[in-house]
Amino acid sequence: MSNIIAITNQKGGVGKTTTSAALLTGLHERGKRVLGIDLDPQGNFGFSLGLDIENAHTIYEALKGQASFDEVIISTEFGDIVPSNILLSGAELEFNRPGREFLLKNALSRVENRYDYIIIDTPPALNILTVNAYVAANSLVIPMVPEILSLLGVSQIKETIDTVRHFYNSNLNVLGILLTKFNYRINLAREVQEMAEQIAEQLECHVFETTVRSSVVVAEAPAHGESVLQYAPQSKPALDYNNFIDEVLKATSASK
């Protein structure tokens, strides 16, 4: 059975795509069979790993039934990836038939046994795409930056998680909150870290021991079509993400 992990936060700019790309490529480097799925209409997950998202089959076609899931999977040096592009932005209106919450889960059922891990990058919104990710996933990882507004966004996710658990996926759990763009020298960062622990209690999870430090290489890596692990493997964020991946491996192995 695959470990299906959705990377989620309704707030943008918290490192969802960076985390998705690092987790996908890091697990692949460790010999895991991996699939990355971009559910964000901006298409940054696929683009940041070097895909031509405007001239490829995408998750939109699979969810619409216009292509099989096999047709939208692209094999890369980082693992398999299903890209997205702006066509997915109409999902809220287009995917309006009964059972729309299960579109991704049903599509994945045909291929998930091929993979050890499936990583889903979600949009910065609590919409039908995010709900599809939650319904399909075993677990969630919530990246957040050490800012007060980011804390607010995380606390609002709880209602969506509770709804999905009640109606669609009772087995959904939260692996943890990952603090990104972290700077130990800033007092607010340490204060937010403490408040994040309180939110984690409400979500019945924990804050990952690893915090991902800030660096310009995180912004540079997508332009080179690589995750930060390949672009700058000795950088602080790459070292941090490798530690985070080890935490994820330990947590998901323990849950089996």
PDB file of C-alpha atoms in Angstrom, residues 59-238:
ATOM      1  CA  ILE A  59      -3.878  15.989 -13.967  1.00  0.00           C
ATOM      2  CA  TYR A  60      -6.752  18.080 -15.333  1.00  0.00           C
ATOM      3  CA  GLU A  61      -7.216  15.665 -18.244  1.00  0.00           C
ATOM      4  CA  ALA A  62      -7.128  12.665 -15.920  1.00  0.00           C
ATOM      5  CA  LEU A  63      -9.725  14.124 -13.565  1.00  0.00           C
ATOM      6  CA  LYS A  64     -11.932  15.109 -16.501  1.00  0.00           C
ATOM      7  CA  GLY A  65     -11.709  11.600 -17.933  1.00  0.00           C
ATOM      8  CA  GLN A  66     -10.052  12.890 -21.106  1.00  0.00           C
ATOM      9  CA  ALA A  67      -6.914  10.800 -20.536  1.00  0.00           C
ATOM     10  CA  SER A  68      -5.995   7.744 -18.501  1.00  0.00           C
ATOM     11  CA  PHE A  69      -3.785   8.209 -15.460  1.00  0.00           C
ATOM     12  CA  ASP A  70      -0.999   6.335 -17.244  1.00  0.00           C
ATOM     13  CA  GLU A  71      -1.137   8.890 -20.056  1.00  0.00           C
ATOM     14  CA  VAL A  72      -0.537  11.843 -17.722  1.00  0.00           C
ATOM     15  CA  ILE A  73       2.399  10.323 -15.796  1.00  0.00           C
ATOM     16  CA  ILE A  74       5.801  11.631 -16.891  1.00  0.00           C
ATOM     17  CA  SER A  75       8.886   9.632 -15.915  1.00  0.00           C
ATOM     18  CA  THR A  76      11.859  11.784 -14.883  1.00  0.00           C
ATOM     19  CA  GLU A  77      15.220  11.377 -13.199  1.00  0.00           C
ATOM     20  CA  PHE A  78      13.489  12.428  -9.964  1.00  0.00           C
ATOM     21  CA  GLY A  79      10.673   9.868 -10.159  1.00  0.00           C
ATOM     22  CA  ASP A  80       7.274   9.930 -11.862  1.00  0.00           C
ATOM     23  CA  ILE A  81       5.339  13.214 -11.958  1.00  0.00           C
ATOM     24  CA  VAL A  82       1.825  14.232 -12.993  1.00  0.00           C
ATOM     25  CA  PRO A  83       1.968  17.947 -13.876  1.00  0.00           C
ATOM     26  CA  SER A  84      -0.682  20.637 -13.769  1.00  0.00           C
ATOM     27  CA  ASN A  85      -1.318  23.931 -15.510  1.00  0.00           C
ATOM     28  CA  ILE A  86      -3.805  26.799 -15.556  1.00  0.00           C
ATOM     29  CA  LEU A  87      -6.583  24.634 -17.062  1.00  0.00           C
ATOM     30  CA  LEU A  88      -7.099  23.202 -13.582  1.00  0.00           C
ATOM     31  CA  SER A  89      -8.191  26.608 -12.272  1.00  0.00           C
ATOM     32  CA  GLY A  90     -11.761  25.931 -13.393  1.00  0.00           C
ATOM     33  CA  ALA A  91     -12.080  22.811 -11.237  1.00  0.00           C
ATOM     34  CA  GLU A  92     -14.451  24.362  -8.700  1.00  0.00           C
ATOM     35  CA  LEU A  93     -17.029  24.998 -11.433  1.00  0.00           C
ATOM     36  CA  GLU A  94     -16.294  22.107 -13.782  1.00  0.00           C
ATOM     37  CA  PHE A  95     -16.104  19.305 -11.222  1.00  0.00           C
ATOM     38  CA  ASN A  96     -19.658  19.646  -9.980  1.00  0.00           C
ATOM     39  CA  ARG A  97     -21.119  16.162 -10.271  1.00  0.00           C
ATOM     40  CA  PRO A  98     -21.891  13.919  -7.276  1.00  0.00           C
ATOM     41  CA  GLY A  99     -18.808  12.172  -5.939  1.00  0.00           C
ATOM     42  CA  ARG A 100     -16.482  14.926  -7.112  1.00  0.00           C
ATOM     43  CA  GLU A 101     -14.552  14.644  -3.842  1.00  0.00           C
ATOM     44  CA  PHE A 102     -13.343  11.183  -4.922  1.00  0.00           C
ATOM     45  CA  LEU A 103     -12.041  12.048  -8.421  1.00  0.00           C
ATOM     46  CA  LEU A 104      -8.375  11.879  -7.449  1.00  0.00           C
ATOM     47  CA  LYS A 105      -8.772   8.872  -5.161  1.00  0.00           C
ATOM     48  CA  ASN A 106     -10.530   6.902  -7.882  1.00  0.00           C
ATOM     49  CA  ALA A 107      -7.925   7.845 -10.483  1.00  0.00           C
ATOM     50  CA  LEU A 108      -5.061   6.915  -8.157  1.00  0.00           C
ATOM     51  CA  SER A 109      -6.573   3.524  -7.368  1.00  0.00           C
ATOM     52  CA  ARG A 110      -5.411   2.303 -10.777  1.00  0.00           C
ATOM     53  CA  VAL A 111      -1.722   3.083 -10.196  1.00  0.00           C
ATOM     54  CA  GLU A 112      -1.025   3.568  -6.488  1.00  0.00           C
ATOM     55  CA  ASN A 113       0.257   0.029  -5.892  1.00  0.00           C
ATOM     56  CA  ARG A 114       3.218   0.788  -8.148  1.00  0.00           C
ATOM     57  CA  TYR A 115       4.576   3.337  -5.689  1.00  0.00           C
ATOM     58  CA  ASP A 116       5.930   3.431  -2.162  1.00  0.00           C
ATOM     59  CA  TYR A 117       5.136   7.138  -1.801  1.00  0.00           C
ATOM     60  CA  ILE A 118       2.805   9.502  -3.613  1.00  0.00           C
ATOM     61  CA  ILE A 119       3.351  13.209  -2.896  1.00  0.00           C
ATOM     62  CA  ILE A 120       0.529  15.663  -3.654  1.00  0.00           C
ATOM     63  CA  ASP A 121       1.233  19.389  -3.898  1.00  0.00           C
ATOM     64  CA  THR A 122      -2.003  21.257  -3.115  1.00  0.00           C
ATOM     65  CA  PRO A 123      -3.164  24.773  -4.048  1.00  0.00           C
ATOM     66  CA  PRO A 124      -3.102  27.650  -1.525  1.00  0.00           C
ATOM     67  CA  ALA A 125      -6.842  27.359  -0.903  1.00  0.00           C
ATOM     68  CA  LEU A 126      -9.335  25.098   0.825  1.00  0.00           C
ATOM     69  CA  ASN A 127     -11.259  24.212  -2.331  1.00  0.00           C
ATOM     70  CA  ILE A 128     -12.427  21.069  -4.135  1.00  0.00           C
ATOM     71  CA  LEU A 129      -8.859  20.307  -5.268  1.00  0.00           C
ATOM     72  CA  THR A 130      -7.609  20.408  -1.691  1.00  0.00           C
ATOM     73  CA  VAL A 131     -10.520  18.243  -0.548  1.00  0.00           C
ATOM     74  CA  ASN A 132      -9.651  15.728  -3.293  1.00  0.00           C
ATOM     75  CA  ALA A 133      -6.092  15.605  -1.970  1.00  0.00           C
ATOM     76  CA  TYR A 134      -7.321  15.041   1.602  1.00  0.00           C
ATOM     77  CA  VAL A 135      -9.720  12.298   0.507  1.00  0.00           C
ATOM     78  CA  ALA A 136      -6.983  10.483  -1.432  1.00  0.00           C
ATOM     79  CA  ALA A 137      -4.237  10.904   1.162  1.00  0.00           C
ATOM     80  CA  ASN A 138      -3.203   8.812   4.133  1.00  0.00           C
ATOM     81  CA  SER A 139      -1.539  11.778   5.787  1.00  0.00           C
ATOM     82  CA  LEU A 140      -0.840  15.499   5.606  1.00  0.00           C
ATOM     83  CA  VAL A 141       2.282  17.592   6.059  1.00  0.00           C
ATOM     84  CA  ILE A 142       1.616  21.249   6.832  1.00  0.00           C
ATOM     85  CA  PRO A 143       4.495  23.625   6.009  1.00  0.00           C
ATOM     86  CA  MET A 144       4.291  27.051   7.639  1.00  0.00           C
ATOM     87  CA  VAL A 145       6.555  30.039   8.017  1.00  0.00           C
ATOM     88  CA  PRO A 146       7.196  31.459  11.495  1.00  0.00           C
ATOM     89  CA  GLU A 147       4.717  34.321  11.183  1.00  0.00           C
ATOM     90  CA  ILE A 148       1.479  35.032  13.032  1.00  0.00           C
ATOM     91  CA  LEU A 149      -0.673  35.054   9.870  1.00  0.00           C
ATOM     92  CA  SER A 150       0.720  31.680   8.886  1.00  0.00           C
ATOM     93  CA  LEU A 151      -0.403  30.332  12.258  1.00  0.00           C
ATOM     94  CA  LEU A 152      -3.929  31.560  11.539  1.00  0.00           C
ATOM     95  CA  GLY A 153      -3.973  29.715   8.237  1.00  0.00           C
ATOM     96  CA  VAL A 154      -2.945  26.461   9.888  1.00  0.00           C
ATOM     97  CA  SER A 155      -5.632  26.732  12.551  1.00  0.00           C
ATOM     98  CA  GLN A 156      -8.292  27.154   9.832  1.00  0.00           C
ATOM     99  CA  ILE A 157      -7.243  23.899   8.163  1.00  0.00           C
ATOM    100  CA  LYS A 158      -8.588  21.939  11.137  1.00  0.00           C
ATOM    101  CA  GLU A 159     -12.221  22.416  10.115  1.00  0.00           C
ATOM    102  CA  THR A 160     -11.552  21.031   6.638  1.00  0.00           C
ATOM    103  CA  ILE A 161      -9.645  18.066   8.052  1.00  0.00           C
ATOM    104  CA  ASP A 162     -12.474  17.297  10.470  1.00  0.00           C
ATOM    105  CA  THR A 163     -15.057  17.474   7.661  1.00  0.00           C
ATOM    106  CA  VAL A 164     -13.056  15.158   5.412  1.00  0.00           C
ATOM    107  CA  ARG A 165     -12.531  12.696   8.261  1.00  0.00           C
ATOM    108  CA  HIS A 166     -16.247  12.688   9.077  1.00  0.00           C
ATOM    109  CA  PHE A 167     -17.641  12.296   5.555  1.00  0.00           C
ATOM    110  CA  TYR A 168     -14.936  10.922   3.255  1.00  0.00           C
ATOM    111  CA  ASN A 169     -11.710   9.623   4.805  1.00  0.00           C
ATOM    112  CA  SER A 170     -11.741   8.594   8.444  1.00  0.00           C
ATOM    113  CA  ASN A 171      -8.132   7.376   8.209  1.00  0.00           C
ATOM    114  CA  LEU A 172      -6.649  10.770   7.362  1.00  0.00           C
ATOM    115  CA  ASN A 173      -3.945  11.819   9.807  1.00  0.00           C
ATOM    116  CA  VAL A 174      -1.564  14.756  10.115  1.00  0.00           C
ATOM    117  CA  LEU A 175       2.087  13.717  10.130  1.00  0.00           C
ATOM    118  CA  GLY A 176       3.154  17.101  11.421  1.00  0.00           C
ATOM    119  CA  ILE A 177       3.769  20.811  10.966  1.00  0.00           C
ATOM    120  CA  LEU A 178       7.013  21.756   9.213  1.00  0.00           C
ATOM    121  CA  LEU A 179       8.463  25.178   9.980  1.00  0.00           C
ATOM    122  CA  THR A 180      10.100  26.670   6.877  1.00  0.00           C
ATOM    123  CA  LYS A 181      12.095  29.844   6.145  1.00  0.00           C
ATOM    124  CA  PHE A 182      13.271  29.646   9.741  1.00  0.00           C
ATOM    125  CA  ASN A 183      15.730  32.064  11.310  1.00  0.00           C
ATOM    126  CA  TYR A 184      16.768  31.247  14.870  1.00  0.00           C
ATOM    127  CA  ARG A 185      18.040  34.776  15.407  1.00  0.00           C
ATOM    128  CA  ILE A 186      14.550  36.260  15.201  1.00  0.00           C
ATOM    129  CA  ASN A 187      12.602  36.168  18.461  1.00  0.00           C
ATOM    130  CA  LEU A 188       9.242  35.950  16.663  1.00  0.00           C
ATOM    131  CA  ALA A 189      10.315  32.729  14.964  1.00  0.00           C
ATOM    132  CA  ARG A 190      10.912  31.066  18.313  1.00  0.00           C
ATOM    133  CA  GLU A 191       7.604  32.394  19.682  1.00  0.00           C
ATOM    134  CA  VAL A 192       5.696  31.093  16.661  1.00  0.00           C
ATOM    135  CA  GLN A 193       7.420  27.739  17.082  1.00  0.00           C
ATOM    136  CA  GLU A 194       5.913  27.502  20.574  1.00  0.00           C
ATOM    137  CA  MET A 195       2.456  28.494  19.300  1.00  0.00           C
ATOM    138  CA  ALA A 196       2.754  25.945  16.500  1.00  0.00           C
ATOM    139  CA  GLU A 197       3.150  23.275  19.165  1.00  0.00           C
ATOM    140  CA  GLN A 198      -0.235  24.293  20.592  1.00  0.00           C
ATOM    141  CA  ILE A 199      -1.901  24.071  17.166  1.00  0.00           C
ATOM    142  CA  ALA A 200      -0.249  20.702  16.614  1.00  0.00           C
ATOM    143  CA  GLU A 201      -1.937  19.429  19.757  1.00  0.00           C
ATOM    144  CA  GLN A 202      -5.312  20.449  18.334  1.00  0.00           C
ATOM    145  CA  LEU A 203      -4.500  18.618  15.105  1.00  0.00           C
ATOM    146  CA  GLU A 204      -3.322  15.566  17.078  1.00  0.00           C
ATOM    147  CA  CYS A 205       0.138  15.745  15.551  1.00  0.00           C
ATOM    148  CA  HIS A 206       3.503  17.294  16.345  1.00  0.00           C
ATOM    149  CA  VAL A 207       5.849  19.924  14.995  1.00  0.00           C
ATOM    150  CA  PHE A 208       8.689  18.229  13.138  1.00  0.00           C
ATOM    151  CA  GLU A 209      11.993  18.430  14.981  1.00  0.00           C
ATOM    152  CA  THR A 210      13.565  19.691  11.773  1.00  0.00           C
ATOM    153  CA  THR A 211      13.147  23.341  10.835  1.00  0.00           C
ATOM    154  CA  VAL A 212      14.091  24.425   7.318  1.00  0.00           C
ATOM    155  CA  ARG A 213      16.408  27.413   7.324  1.00  0.00           C
ATOM    156  CA  SER A 214      16.174  30.309   4.877  1.00  0.00           C
ATOM    157  CA  SER A 215      18.512  30.588   1.904  1.00  0.00           C
ATOM    158  CA  VAL A 216      18.501  32.118  -1.558  1.00  0.00           C
ATOM    159  CA  VAL A 217      19.162  28.678  -3.082  1.00  0.00           C
ATOM    160  CA  VAL A 218      15.526  27.733  -2.405  1.00  0.00           C
ATOM    161  CA  ALA A 219      14.388  30.431  -4.837  1.00  0.00           C
ATOM    162  CA  GLU A 220      17.158  29.658  -7.360  1.00  0.00           C
ATOM    163  CA  ALA A 221      16.596  25.897  -7.645  1.00  0.00           C
ATOM    164  CA  PRO A 222      13.323  25.936  -9.678  1.00  0.00           C
ATOM    165  CA  ALA A 223      14.945  28.024 -12.403  1.00  0.00           C
ATOM    166  CA  HIS A 224      17.366  25.141 -12.913  1.00  0.00           C
ATOM    167  CA  GLY A 225      14.624  22.502 -12.969  1.00  0.00           C
ATOM    168  CA  GLU A 226      15.862  20.874  -9.786  1.00  0.00           C
ATOM    169  CA  SER A 227      14.829  20.559  -6.175  1.00  0.00           C
ATOM    170  CA  VAL A 228      17.084  22.222  -3.633  1.00  0.00           C
ATOM    171  CA  LEU A 229      18.532  18.780  -2.832  1.00  0.00           C
ATOM    172  CA  GLN A 230      20.043  18.497  -6.309  1.00  0.00           C
ATOM    173  CA  TYR A 231      20.762  22.177  -6.917  1.00  0.00           C
ATOM    174  CA  ALA A 232      22.629  22.868  -3.682  1.00  0.00           C
ATOM    175  CA  PRO A 233      23.061  19.583  -1.799  1.00  0.00           C
ATOM    176  CA  GLN A 234      25.347  21.070   0.863  1.00  0.00           C
ATOM    177  CA  SER A 235      23.185  24.121   1.552  1.00  0.00           C
ATOM    178  CA  LYS A 236      21.418  24.544   4.875  1.00  0.00           C
ATOM    179  CA  PRO A 237      17.925  23.999   3.416  1.00  0.00           C
ATOM    180  CA  ALA A 238      19.064  20.797   1.649  1.00  0.00           C
TER     181      ALA A 238
END
